[in-house]
Amino acid sequence: MSAIYKNFINGKWVDSVSGKTFENRNPANKDEIVGIFQKSNTEDVNRAVEAAKNSADMWRKYPAPKRAEILYRVAEMLIKKKEDFACDMTREMGKVLKETRGDVQEAIDMTYYVAGEGRRLFGDTTPSELPNKFCMSVRIPVGIVAAITPWNFPMAIPSWKIAPALVTGNTVIFKPASDTPLSAVNFVKLFEDAGLPKGVLNMVTGTGTEAGEPLILHKDVKLVSFTGSSDVGRFVATDCAHKMKRCSLEMGGKNAIIVMDDANLDLAIEGAIWGGFGTAGQRCTAASRVVVHKAVAKDFISKFSERAKALRCGDGLLPTTDVGPIINESQLNKVHGYTKTGKGEGAKLLIGGDMCTDKGCEKGYFYKPTIFVDVDRNMRIAQEEIFGPTVSIITVGSFEEAIDVVNGIKYGLSSSIYTQDVNKAFVAMRDIYAGITYINSSTIGAEVHLPFGGVNQTGNGHREGGTTALDIFTEWKTLYIDYSGRLQKAQSIE
Ligand code: UN1
């Protein structure tokens, strides 16, 4: 019998109103049911929003350092549960154990980091232009926040949204991806155990259409914080525009690593392997393009493909596995569809390009690490986000051309350059148009205390992580205190 997990609404674990549930299966082994979860719909969402609404006033007035104490307790409990939660995460979404440990660690880091803000949340004080008058700015919560998160970072990304939303005094409705509800339950349970007052954090599980959509559309939700596909992001932005609501969107990427002729090639290869095939390429920061200088292209391609060929697909719980499964069947078909597209466009398939049927992979959604060469910068495989273990190699003749190729996409999340030339590194830092640029390191590895997000169609101008996350979850309020005892007018009006 599989365990049944519930929604968390108003401090209680409850069944969906309809009584319907769904199965969560292990993508490395379709026969294994990870758990049974509530299939929520509009009615569940309405109850969760109602709970968030009813607790909003209390939580807004709860001293921020005290809100932070709850977060510290959550972080401490997370440390103790790290291994269990990492195993659960690997079972429900497949990435290898060392990566799911990293995912939980990222949630620990974020929760601690943001808890520190409970005793800061700085605003400004500044002199008034008038005598006997005091001016300052303070942050106030936006109100009721919908946190809608993807399956590829099942605990890290929820922590990027929930922790800053709570410390700044918002109440939250959390709708995790339907592929990773167990990690969401694990995370939310800790807030209950840490003593978070009822209604402050609520969780409904279910599909995007049945549970996500009514949450996005709900009139009382003041802010939608969404990470996921561009299509859904566009839907969120459009609806929020009509209702004049705030939304923070974190969507696709088509990130590139530049390998210059003076690069430390071994280092670049290691970075390209990690960037291209870590999490089976299912990261918005994945290095799905490598832009290599023609002088080193042959050498790079032969060593890189050699390394990639040696990567072993399999169950992420096994220490012998390098690359876990693709999240589900439809995503597997999408990845394979791009292989066909690449071939059709005239790119040369160097390795992979098919499902992996090695021993131990029979029951899962495994795809072989795939490399295309002779890729033209404008091909679809060089332009569109695949979200799988597929790397397109584009050969260029100069540094300027490399920068141009990197920038020649509709996204702009992460980027990287391998070079030993400090001048080129600085030009790249200035001229690559992206939210993140790494020098002599891969496209992945964001740290929680720095802004995370992208330009162009990757996002809508917000940054998670860092103190910039506070700007998503708060409004600025300006306060003027006149202690002159008379009417004083600004702008020298007599
Ligand atoms: C994502 O791919 O959705 O830097 C986020 C990284 C991770 C976060 C990635 N810490 O790749």
Coordinates of N, CA and C in Angstrom, one line a residue, residues 144-357:
I144 N -1.2 38.3 -0.3 CA -1.3 36.9 -0.5 C -0.6 36.4 -1.7
V145 N 0.3 35.5 -1.5 CA 1.2 35.1 -2.5 C 0.9 33.7 -3.0
A146 N 0.9 33.5 -4.3 CA 0.8 32.1 -4.9 C 2.2 31.8 -5.3
A147 N 2.7 30.6 -4.8 CA 4.1 30.1 -5.2 C 3.9 28.9 -6.1
I148 N 4.2 29.0 -7.3 CA 4.0 27.9 -8.3 C 5.4 27.4 -8.8
T149 N 5.7 26.2 -8.5 CA 7.1 25.8 -8.7 C 7.2 24.5 -9.6
P150 N 8.4 24.4 -10.2 CA 8.7 23.3 -11.1 C 9.2 22.0 -10.4
W151 N 9.4 21.0 -11.2 CA 9.8 19.7 -10.6 C 11.3 19.5 -10.6
N152 N 12.0 20.3 -11.3 CA 13.5 20.0 -11.4 C 14.3 20.4 -10.2
F153 N 13.8 21.4 -9.4 CA 14.4 21.7 -8.1 C 13.3 21.7 -7.1
P154 N 12.8 20.5 -6.7 CA 11.6 20.4 -5.9 C 11.6 21.0 -4.5
M155 N 12.8 21.2 -4.0 CA 12.8 21.9 -2.6 C 13.5 23.2 -2.7
A156 N 14.5 23.3 -3.5 CA 15.3 24.6 -3.6 C 14.4 25.7 -4.1
I157 N 13.7 25.5 -5.2 CA 12.9 26.6 -5.8 C 11.7 26.9 -4.9
P158 N 11.0 26.0 -4.3 CA 10.0 26.4 -3.3 C 10.6 27.3 -2.2
S159 N 11.8 26.9 -1.8 CA 12.5 27.7 -0.7 C 12.8 29.1 -1.2
W160 N 13.1 29.3 -2.4 CA 13.4 30.6 -3.0 C 12.2 31.5 -2.9
K161 N 11.0 30.9 -2.9 CA 9.8 31.7 -2.9 C 9.2 31.8 -1.5
I162 N 9.0 30.6 -0.9 CA 8.3 30.6 0.4 C 9.1 31.3 1.5
A163 N 10.4 31.1 1.6 CA 11.1 31.7 2.7 C 11.1 33.2 2.6
P164 N 11.4 33.9 1.5 CA 11.3 35.3 1.5 C 9.9 35.9 1.6
A165 N 8.9 35.1 1.0 CA 7.6 35.6 1.2 C 7.1 35.6 2.6
L166 N 7.5 34.6 3.4 CA 7.1 34.6 4.8 C 7.8 35.6 5.6
V167 N 9.1 35.7 5.5 CA 9.9 36.6 6.3 C 9.4 38.0 6.1
T168 N 8.9 38.4 5.0 CA 8.5 39.7 4.7 C 7.0 39.9 5.1
G169 N 6.4 38.9 5.6 CA 5.0 39.1 6.2 C 3.9 38.7 5.3
N170 N 4.1 38.0 4.2 CA 3.1 37.5 3.3 C 2.5 36.2 3.8
T171 N 1.3 35.9 3.4 CA 0.8 34.5 3.6 C 0.8 33.8 2.2
V172 N 0.9 32.5 2.2 CA 1.3 31.8 0.9 C 0.4 30.6 0.6
I173 N 0.1 30.5 -0.7 CA -0.5 29.2 -1.2 C 0.5 28.6 -2.1
F174 N 1.0 27.5 -1.8 CA 2.0 26.8 -2.6 C 1.4 25.7 -3.4
K175 N 1.7 25.8 -4.7 CA 1.2 24.7 -5.6 C 2.5 24.1 -6.3
P176 N 2.9 23.0 -5.8 CA 4.1 22.4 -6.4 C 3.8 21.6 -7.7
A177 N 4.8 21.4 -8.5 CA 4.6 20.6 -9.7 C 4.0 19.3 -9.4
S178 N 3.2 18.8 -10.3 CA 2.5 17.5 -10.0 C 3.4 16.3 -10.1
D179 N 4.6 16.5 -10.6 CA 5.6 15.4 -10.6 C 6.4 15.3 -9.3
T180 N 6.4 16.4 -8.5 CA 7.2 16.3 -7.3 C 6.4 16.8 -6.0
P181 N 5.3 16.2 -5.7 CA 4.6 16.6 -4.5 C 5.2 16.1 -3.2
L182 N 5.9 15.0 -3.3 CA 6.5 14.5 -2.0 C 7.5 15.5 -1.4
S183 N 8.4 16.0 -2.2 CA 9.3 17.0 -1.7 C 8.6 18.2 -1.1
A184 N 7.5 18.6 -1.7 CA 6.7 19.7 -1.2 C 6.1 19.4 0.1
V185 N 5.5 18.2 0.3 CA 5.0 17.8 1.6 C 6.1 17.8 2.6
N186 N 7.2 17.2 2.3 CA 8.3 17.2 3.2 C 8.7 18.6 3.7
F187 N 8.8 19.5 2.8 CA 9.2 20.9 3.1 C 8.1 21.5 4.0
V188 N 6.9 21.4 3.6 CA 5.8 22.1 4.3 C 5.6 21.6 5.7
K189 N 5.8 20.3 5.9 CA 5.6 19.7 7.2 C 6.6 20.3 8.2
L190 N 7.7 20.7 7.7 CA 8.7 21.3 8.6 C 8.2 22.7 9.2
F191 N 7.5 23.4 8.3 CA 6.9 24.7 8.8 C 5.9 24.5 9.9
E192 N 5.1 23.4 9.7 CA 4.1 23.0 10.7 C 4.9 22.7 12.0
D193 N 5.9 21.8 11.9 CA 6.7 21.4 13.1 C 7.4 22.6 13.7
A194 N 7.8 23.6 12.9 CA 8.5 24.7 13.5 C 7.6 25.7 14.2
G195 N 6.3 25.4 14.1 CA 5.3 26.3 14.8 C 4.8 27.5 14.0
L196 N 4.8 27.4 12.7 CA 4.2 28.4 11.9 C 2.7 28.5 12.2
P197 N 2.2 29.7 12.5 CA 0.7 29.8 12.8 C -0.1 29.3 11.6
K198 N -1.3 28.8 11.9 CA -2.1 28.2 10.9 C -2.6 29.2 9.8
G199 N -2.6 28.7 8.6 CA -3.1 29.5 7.5 C -2.0 30.4 6.8
V200 N -0.9 30.4 7.5 CA 0.2 31.3 6.9 C 0.8 30.7 5.7
L201 N 1.0 29.3 5.7 CA 1.5 28.6 4.5 C 0.5 27.5 4.3
N202 N 0.0 27.4 3.0 CA -1.0 26.4 2.6 C -0.4 25.7 1.4
M203 N -0.8 24.5 1.2 CA -0.3 23.8 0.0 C -1.4 23.0 -0.6
V204 N -1.6 23.1 -1.9 CA -2.5 22.3 -2.6 C -1.7 21.6 -3.7
T205 N -1.9 20.2 -3.8 CA -1.2 19.5 -4.9 C -2.2 19.2 -6.0
G206 N -1.7 19.0 -7.2 CA -2.6 18.7 -8.3 C -2.0 19.2 -9.6
T207 N -2.8 19.2 -10.7 CA -2.2 19.6 -12.0 C -2.3 21.1 -12.1
G208 N -1.5 21.5 -13.1 CA -1.5 22.9 -13.5 C -2.9 23.5 -13.9
T209 N -3.6 22.7 -14.7 CA -4.9 23.2 -15.2 C -5.9 23.1 -14.0
E210 N -5.9 22.1 -13.2 CA -7.0 22.0 -12.2 C -6.7 22.8 -11.0
A211 N -5.4 22.9 -10.5 CA -5.1 23.6 -9.3 C -4.3 24.8 -9.5
G212 N -3.4 24.8 -10.5 CA -2.6 26.0 -10.7 C -3.4 27.1 -11.3
E213 N -4.2 26.8 -12.3 CA -4.9 27.9 -13.0 C -5.9 28.7 -12.0
P214 N -6.7 28.0 -11.3 CA -7.6 28.7 -10.4 C -6.8 29.6 -9.4
L215 N -5.6 29.1 -9.0 CA -4.8 29.8 -8.1 C -4.3 31.1 -8.7
I216 N -3.8 31.0 -9.9 CA -3.3 32.1 -10.7 C -4.4 33.2 -10.8
L217 N -5.6 32.7 -11.2 CA -6.7 33.5 -11.5 C -7.4 34.1 -10.3
H218 N -7.1 33.6 -9.1 CA -7.9 34.0 -7.9 C -7.8 35.5 -7.6
K219 N -8.9 36.1 -7.4 CA -8.9 37.6 -7.3 C -8.2 38.1 -6.0
D220 N -8.1 37.2 -5.0 CA -7.5 37.7 -3.8 C -5.9 37.4 -3.7
V221 N -5.4 36.7 -4.7 CA -4.0 36.5 -4.8 C -3.4 37.8 -5.3
K222 N -2.4 38.4 -4.6 CA -1.8 39.7 -5.0 C -0.6 39.5 -5.8
L223 N 0.1 38.4 -5.7 CA 1.3 38.2 -6.4 C 1.5 36.7 -6.8
V224 N 1.8 36.5 -8.0 CA 2.0 35.1 -8.5 C 3.5 35.0 -8.7
S225 N 4.2 34.1 -8.0 CA 5.6 33.9 -8.2 C 5.7 32.5 -8.9
F226 N 6.1 32.5 -10.1 CA 6.1 31.3 -10.9 C 7.4 31.0 -11.5
T227 N 7.8 29.7 -11.5 CA 9.0 29.2 -12.2 C 8.5 28.0 -13.0
G228 N 8.8 28.1 -14.3 CA 8.3 27.0 -15.2 C 8.4 27.3 -16.6
S229 N 7.5 26.8 -17.4 CA 7.6 27.0 -18.9 C 7.2 28.4 -19.3
S230 N 7.7 28.7 -20.5 CA 7.3 30.1 -21.0 C 5.9 30.2 -21.3
D231 N 5.2 29.1 -21.8 CA 3.8 29.2 -22.1 C 3.0 29.5 -20.9
V232 N 3.3 28.8 -19.8 CA 2.5 29.1 -18.6 C 2.8 30.5 -18.0
G233 N 4.1 30.9 -18.1 CA 4.6 32.2 -17.7 C 3.8 33.3 -18.5
R234 N 3.6 33.1 -19.7 CA 2.9 34.1 -20.6 C 1.4 34.1 -20.1
F235 N 0.9 33.0 -19.8 CA -0.5 33.0 -19.3 C -0.6 33.8 -17.9
V236 N 0.4 33.5 -17.1 CA 0.4 34.2 -15.8 C 0.5 35.8 -16.0
A237 N 1.4 36.1 -16.9 CA 1.7 37.6 -17.1 C 0.4 38.2 -17.7
T238 N -0.2 37.5 -18.6 CA -1.4 38.1 -19.3 C -2.5 38.3 -18.3
D239 N -2.8 37.3 -17.5 CA -3.8 37.4 -16.5 C -3.5 38.5 -15.5
C240 N -2.3 38.5 -15.0 CA -1.9 39.5 -14.0 C -2.0 40.9 -14.6
A241 N -1.7 41.1 -15.9 CA -1.8 42.4 -16.5 C -3.2 42.9 -16.5
H242 N -4.1 42.0 -16.8 CA -5.5 42.4 -16.8 C -6.0 42.8 -15.4
K243 N -5.5 42.1 -14.4 CA -6.0 42.3 -13.0 C -5.0 43.3 -12.3
M244 N -4.0 43.8 -13.0 CA -3.0 44.7 -12.4 C -2.4 44.1 -11.1
K245 N -2.1 42.8 -11.3 CA -1.4 42.1 -10.2 C 0.1 42.0 -10.5
R246 N 0.8 41.7 -9.4 CA 2.2 41.6 -9.6 C 2.5 40.1 -9.9
C247 N 3.5 39.9 -10.8 CA 4.0 38.5 -11.0 C 5.5 38.5 -11.2
S248 N 6.1 37.5 -10.6 CA 7.6 37.3 -10.9 C 7.7 36.0 -11.6
L249 N 8.3 36.0 -12.8 CA 8.4 34.9 -13.7 C 9.8 34.5 -13.9
E250 N 10.0 33.2 -13.9 CA 11.4 32.6 -14.1 C 11.1 31.5 -15.1
M251 N 11.6 31.7 -16.4 CA 11.2 30.7 -17.4 C 12.4 30.1 -18.1
G252 N 12.3 30.0 -19.4 CA 13.3 29.1 -20.1 C 14.7 29.7 -20.2
G253 N 15.6 28.9 -20.7 CA 16.9 29.3 -21.0 C 17.5 28.5 -22.2
K254 N 18.5 29.1 -22.8 CA 19.2 28.3 -23.9 C 20.7 28.8 -23.7
N255 N 21.2 28.3 -22.6 CA 22.5 28.8 -22.1 C 23.7 28.2 -22.9
A256 N 24.7 29.1 -23.0 CA 25.9 28.6 -23.7 C 27.2 28.7 -22.9
I257 N 28.1 27.8 -23.2 CA 29.4 27.9 -22.7 C 30.3 28.3 -24.0
I258 N 31.1 29.3 -23.8 CA 32.1 29.6 -24.9 C 33.4 29.0 -24.5
V259 N 34.0 28.3 -25.5 CA 35.3 27.7 -25.2 C 36.3 28.4 -26.2
M260 N 37.1 29.2 -25.7 CA 38.0 30.0 -26.5 C 39.3 29.2 -26.9
D261 N 40.0 29.6 -27.8 CA 41.2 28.9 -28.3 C 42.3 28.8 -27.2
D262 N 42.2 29.7 -26.2 CA 43.2 29.7 -25.1 C 42.7 29.1 -23.9
A263 N 41.5 28.4 -24.0 CA 40.9 27.9 -22.7 C 41.7 26.7 -22.2
N264 N 41.6 26.5 -20.9 CA 42.1 25.2 -20.3 C 41.0 24.2 -20.7
L265 N 41.4 23.4 -21.7 CA 40.4 22.5 -22.3 C 39.8 21.5 -21.4
D266 N 40.7 20.9 -20.6 CA 40.2 19.9 -19.6 C 39.1 20.4 -18.7
L267 N 39.4 21.6 -18.2 CA 38.4 22.3 -17.4 C 37.1 22.6 -18.1
A268 N 37.3 23.1 -19.3 CA 36.1 23.4 -20.1 C 35.2 22.2 -20.4
I269 N 35.9 21.1 -20.6 CA 35.2 19.8 -20.9 C 34.4 19.4 -19.7
E270 N 35.1 19.4 -18.5 CA 34.4 19.1 -17.3 C 33.2 20.0 -17.0
G271 N 33.3 21.3 -17.3 CA 32.2 22.2 -17.2 C 31.1 21.9 -18.1
A272 N 31.4 21.5 -19.4 CA 30.4 21.3 -20.4 C 29.7 20.0 -20.1
I273 N 30.4 19.0 -19.5 CA 29.7 17.8 -19.1 C 28.7 18.0 -18.0
W274 N 29.2 18.7 -17.0 CA 28.3 19.1 -15.8 C 27.1 19.9 -16.3
G275 N 27.4 20.9 -17.1 CA 26.4 21.8 -17.6 C 25.4 21.2 -18.5
G276 N 25.8 20.3 -19.3 CA 25.0 19.7 -20.4 C 24.2 18.5 -19.9
F277 N 24.8 17.7 -19.0 CA 24.2 16.4 -18.6 C 23.9 16.3 -17.2
G278 N 24.3 17.2 -16.3 CA 23.9 17.2 -14.9 C 22.3 17.4 -14.9
T279 N 21.7 16.7 -14.0 CA 20.2 16.7 -13.9 C 19.6 16.3 -15.3
A280 N 20.4 15.5 -16.0 CA 20.0 15.0 -17.4 C 19.6 16.2 -18.2
G281 N 20.3 17.4 -18.0 CA 20.0 18.6 -18.8 C 18.7 19.3 -18.5
Q282 N 18.1 18.8 -17.4 CA 16.7 19.4 -17.0 C 16.9 20.5 -16.0
R283 N 17.6 21.5 -16.4 CA 17.8 22.7 -15.6 C 17.5 23.9 -16.5
C284 N 17.0 25.0 -16.0 CA 16.9 26.2 -16.8 C 18.2 26.8 -17.0
T285 N 19.2 26.4 -16.2 CA 20.6 26.9 -16.4 C 21.5 25.9 -17.2
A286 N 20.9 24.8 -17.7 CA 21.7 23.8 -18.4 C 22.5 24.4 -19.6
A287 N 23.7 23.9 -19.8 CA 24.5 24.4 -20.9 C 24.1 23.6 -22.2
S288 N 23.1 24.0 -22.8 CA 22.6 23.2 -24.0 C 23.3 23.6 -25.3
R289 N 24.1 24.7 -25.2 CA 25.0 25.0 -26.4 C 26.4 25.2 -25.9
V290 N 27.3 24.7 -26.8 CA 28.7 25.0 -26.5 C 29.2 25.7 -27.8
V291 N 29.8 26.9 -27.6 CA 30.2 27.7 -28.7 C 31.8 27.6 -28.7
V292 N 32.3 26.9 -29.6 CA 33.7 26.5 -29.5 C 34.5 27.2 -30.6
H293 N 35.7 27.7 -30.3 CA 36.6 28.4 -31.3 C 37.1 27.3 -32.2
K294 N 37.2 27.6 -33.5 CA 37.5 26.6 -34.5 C 39.0 26.0 -34.2
A295 N 39.8 26.8 -33.6 CA 41.2 26.3 -33.4 C 41.3 25.1 -32.5
V296 N 40.3 25.0 -31.6 CA 40.3 23.9 -30.6 C 39.1 23.0 -30.8
A297 N 38.3 23.3 -31.8 CA 37.0 22.5 -31.9 C 37.2 21.0 -32.0
K298 N 38.2 20.6 -32.9 CA 38.3 19.2 -33.1 C 38.7 18.5 -31.8
D299 N 39.7 19.0 -31.1 CA 40.2 18.5 -29.9 C 39.1 18.4 -28.8
F300 N 38.4 19.6 -28.7 CA 37.3 19.7 -27.7 C 36.2 18.6 -28.0
I301 N 35.8 18.6 -29.2 CA 34.7 17.7 -29.6 C 35.0 16.2 -29.3
S302 N 36.2 15.9 -29.7 CA 36.6 14.4 -29.5 C 36.7 14.1 -28.0
K303 N 37.3 14.9 -27.2 CA 37.4 14.6 -25.8 C 36.0 14.7 -25.1
F304 N 35.3 15.7 -25.4 CA 34.0 16.0 -24.8 C 33.0 14.8 -25.1
S305 N 33.0 14.3 -26.4 CA 32.1 13.2 -26.7 C 32.5 11.9 -26.1
E306 N 33.9 11.8 -26.0 CA 34.4 10.6 -25.3 C 33.9 10.5 -23.9
R307 N 34.0 11.7 -23.2 CA 33.6 11.7 -21.8 C 32.0 11.5 -21.7
A308 N 31.3 12.1 -22.6 CA 29.8 12.0 -22.5 C 29.4 10.6 -22.8
K309 N 30.1 9.9 -23.7 CA 29.7 8.5 -24.0 C 29.9 7.6 -22.8
A310 N 30.8 7.9 -22.0 CA 31.1 7.1 -20.8 C 30.1 7.3 -19.7
L311 N 29.3 8.3 -19.8 CA 28.3 8.6 -18.7 C 27.3 7.4 -18.6
R312 N 27.0 7.0 -17.4 CA 26.1 5.9 -17.2 C 24.7 6.4 -16.8
C313 N 23.7 6.0 -17.6 CA 22.3 6.3 -17.2 C 21.9 5.3 -16.1
G314 N 20.9 5.6 -15.3 CA 20.4 4.7 -14.3 C 19.7 5.3 -13.2
D315 N 19.3 4.5 -12.3 CA 18.6 5.0 -11.1 C 19.5 5.9 -10.3
G316 N 19.0 7.1 -10.0 CA 19.9 8.1 -9.3 C 20.3 7.7 -7.9
L317 N 19.6 6.7 -7.3 CA 20.0 6.2 -6.0 C 21.3 5.4 -6.0
L318 N 21.6 4.9 -7.2 CA 22.8 4.0 -7.3 C 24.1 4.9 -7.4
P319 N 25.1 4.5 -6.7 CA 26.3 5.4 -6.8 C 27.0 5.3 -8.1
T320 N 26.7 4.3 -8.9 CA 27.3 4.1 -10.2 C 26.6 5.0 -11.3
T321 N 25.5 5.6 -11.0 CA 24.8 6.4 -12.0 C 25.3 7.8 -12.1
D322 N 25.5 8.2 -13.4 CA 25.9 9.6 -13.7 C 24.7 10.4 -14.1
V323 N 23.8 9.8 -14.9 CA 22.7 10.6 -15.4 C 21.4 9.8 -15.1
G324 N 20.5 10.5 -14.4 CA 19.2 9.9 -14.1 C 18.2 10.0 -15.2
P325 N 16.9 9.7 -14.9 CA 15.9 9.7 -16.0 C 15.4 11.1 -16.4
I326 N 14.6 11.1 -17.5 CA 13.8 12.2 -17.8 C 12.6 12.2 -17.0
I327 N 12.0 13.3 -16.7 CA 11.0 13.3 -15.6 C 9.7 12.5 -16.0
N328 N 9.3 12.5 -17.2 CA 8.1 11.7 -17.6 C 8.1 11.4 -19.1
E329 N 7.1 10.7 -19.5 CA 7.0 10.2 -20.8 C 6.9 11.3 -21.9
S330 N 6.0 12.3 -21.5 CA 5.8 13.3 -22.5 C 7.1 14.2 -22.7
Q331 N 7.8 14.4 -21.6 CA 9.1 15.1 -21.7 C 10.1 14.3 -22.5
L332 N 10.1 12.9 -22.3 CA 11.0 12.1 -23.0 C 10.7 12.2 -24.5
N333 N 9.5 12.2 -24.9 CA 9.1 12.3 -26.3 C 9.5 13.6 -26.9
K334 N 9.4 14.6 -26.0 CA 9.8 16.0 -26.5 C 11.3 16.0 -26.8
V335 N 12.1 15.4 -25.9 CA 13.6 15.4 -26.1 C 13.9 14.6 -27.3
H336 N 13.2 13.5 -27.5 CA 13.5 12.7 -28.7 C 13.1 13.4 -30.0
G337 N 12.0 14.1 -29.9 CA 11.5 14.9 -31.0 C 12.6 15.9 -31.5
Y338 N 13.3 16.5 -30.5 CA 14.3 17.4 -30.9 C 15.5 16.7 -31.6
T339 N 15.7 15.5 -31.2 CA 16.8 14.8 -31.9 C 16.4 14.6 -33.4
K340 N 15.1 14.3 -33.6 CA 14.7 14.2 -35.0 C 14.7 15.5 -35.7
T341 N 14.3 16.6 -35.0 CA 14.4 17.9 -35.6 C 15.8 18.3 -36.0
G342 N 16.8 18.0 -35.1 CA 18.2 18.3 -35.3 C 18.7 17.6 -36.6
K343 N 18.3 16.3 -36.7 CA 18.8 15.6 -37.9 C 18.1 16.2 -39.1
G344 N 16.9 16.5 -39.0 CA 16.1 17.0 -40.1 C 16.7 18.4 -40.6
E345 N 17.2 19.1 -39.6 CA 17.8 20.4 -39.9 C 19.2 20.3 -40.5
G346 N 19.8 19.2 -40.5 CA 21.1 19.0 -41.1 C 22.2 19.0 -40.1
A347 N 21.9 19.0 -38.8 CA 23.0 18.9 -37.9 C 23.5 17.5 -37.8
K348 N 24.7 17.3 -37.4 CA 25.3 15.9 -37.4 C 25.2 15.3 -35.9
L349 N 24.5 14.2 -35.8 CA 24.3 13.6 -34.5 C 25.6 12.8 -34.2
L350 N 26.3 13.2 -33.2 CA 27.6 12.6 -32.9 C 27.5 11.4 -32.0
I351 N 26.8 11.6 -30.9 CA 26.5 10.5 -30.0 C 25.1 10.6 -29.4
G352 N 24.6 9.4 -28.9 CA 23.3 9.4 -28.3 C 22.2 9.4 -29.3
G353 N 21.2 10.3 -29.0 CA 20.1 10.4 -29.9 C 19.0 9.4 -29.8
D354 N 19.0 8.7 -28.7 CA 17.9 7.7 -28.5 C 17.7 7.4 -27.0
M355 N 16.6 6.7 -26.8 CA 16.3 6.3 -25.4 C 17.4 5.3 -25.0
C356 N 17.7 5.3 -23.7 CA 18.7 4.4 -23.2 C 18.0 3.1 -22.7
T357 N 18.5 2.0 -23.2 CA 17.9 0.7 -22.9 C 18.9 -0.2 -22.2

